[in-house]
Tab-separated table of C-alpha atoms in Angstrom:
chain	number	residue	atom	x	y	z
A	23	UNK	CA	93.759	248.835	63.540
A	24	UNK	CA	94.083	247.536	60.067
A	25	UNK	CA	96.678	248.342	57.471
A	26	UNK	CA	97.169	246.879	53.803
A	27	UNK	CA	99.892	244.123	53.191
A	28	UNK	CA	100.944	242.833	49.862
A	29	UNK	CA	97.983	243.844	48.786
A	30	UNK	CA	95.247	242.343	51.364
A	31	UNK	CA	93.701	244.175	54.559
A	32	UNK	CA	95.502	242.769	58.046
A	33	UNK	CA	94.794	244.195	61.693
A	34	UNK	CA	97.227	244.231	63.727
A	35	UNK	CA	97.859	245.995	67.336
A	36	UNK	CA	98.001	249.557	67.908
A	37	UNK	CA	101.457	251.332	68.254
A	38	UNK	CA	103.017	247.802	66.376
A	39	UNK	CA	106.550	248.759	65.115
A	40	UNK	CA	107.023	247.443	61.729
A	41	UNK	CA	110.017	245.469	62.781
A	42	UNK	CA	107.682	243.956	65.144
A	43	UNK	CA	105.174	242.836	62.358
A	44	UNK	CA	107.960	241.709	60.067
A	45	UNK	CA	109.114	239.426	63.381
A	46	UNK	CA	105.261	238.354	63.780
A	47	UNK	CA	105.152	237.269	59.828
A	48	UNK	CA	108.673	235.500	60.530
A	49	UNK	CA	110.687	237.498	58.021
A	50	UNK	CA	114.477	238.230	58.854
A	51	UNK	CA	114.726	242.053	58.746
A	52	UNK	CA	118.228	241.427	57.220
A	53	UNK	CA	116.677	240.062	54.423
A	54	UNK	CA	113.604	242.124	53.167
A	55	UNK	CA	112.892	245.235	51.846
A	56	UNK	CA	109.850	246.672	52.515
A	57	UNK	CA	107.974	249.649	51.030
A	58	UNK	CA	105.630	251.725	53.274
A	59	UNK	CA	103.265	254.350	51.534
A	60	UNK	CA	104.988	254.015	48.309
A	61	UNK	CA	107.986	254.899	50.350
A	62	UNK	CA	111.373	252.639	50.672
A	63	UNK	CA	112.185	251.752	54.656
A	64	UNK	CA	115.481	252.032	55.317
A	65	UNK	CA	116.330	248.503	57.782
A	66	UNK	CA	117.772	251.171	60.362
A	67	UNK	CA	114.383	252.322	60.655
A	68	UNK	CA	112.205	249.441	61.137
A	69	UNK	CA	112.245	249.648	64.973
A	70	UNK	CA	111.373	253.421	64.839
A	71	UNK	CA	108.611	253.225	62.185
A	72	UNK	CA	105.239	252.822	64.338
A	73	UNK	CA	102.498	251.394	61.942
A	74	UNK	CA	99.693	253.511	61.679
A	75	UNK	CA	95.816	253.342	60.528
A	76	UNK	CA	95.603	252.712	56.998
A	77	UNK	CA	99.207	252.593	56.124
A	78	UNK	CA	100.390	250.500	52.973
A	79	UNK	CA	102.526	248.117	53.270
A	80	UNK	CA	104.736	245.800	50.502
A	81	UNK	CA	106.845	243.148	52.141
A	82	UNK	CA	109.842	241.573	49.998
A	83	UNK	CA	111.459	238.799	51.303
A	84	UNK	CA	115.489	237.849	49.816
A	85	UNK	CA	115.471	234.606	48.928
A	86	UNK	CA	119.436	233.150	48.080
A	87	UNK	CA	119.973	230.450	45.491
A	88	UNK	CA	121.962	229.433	42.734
């Protein structure tokens, strides 16, 4: 199915949790924020969020410095 990330089209496997696309893109889940249908994911709720057709997604990732 496809979806929409950071702006460009991406098809990825039906009933894909979103924690398990932010695992497949290699981001740590502690540190990214990610917006879903102009909607804020809470991290507790990565696991239990099942992509689905269409959805829109912006990835984040926390990057530390100084």
């Amino acid at each position: 199915m496809k979806i929409q990330l950071n702006g460009e089209e991406r098809e990825v496997a039906e009933g894909m949790a979103l924690s398990g696309l932010l695992q497949e893109l290699g981001f740590s889940t502690a540190r990214v924020a990610v917006e879903r249908n102009r909607e804020i994911v809470p991290p507790e709720s990565y696991k239990a969020t099942v992509l689905a057709e269409g959805d829109v997604l912006e990835v984040v990732g926390f990057v530390g410095g100084g």
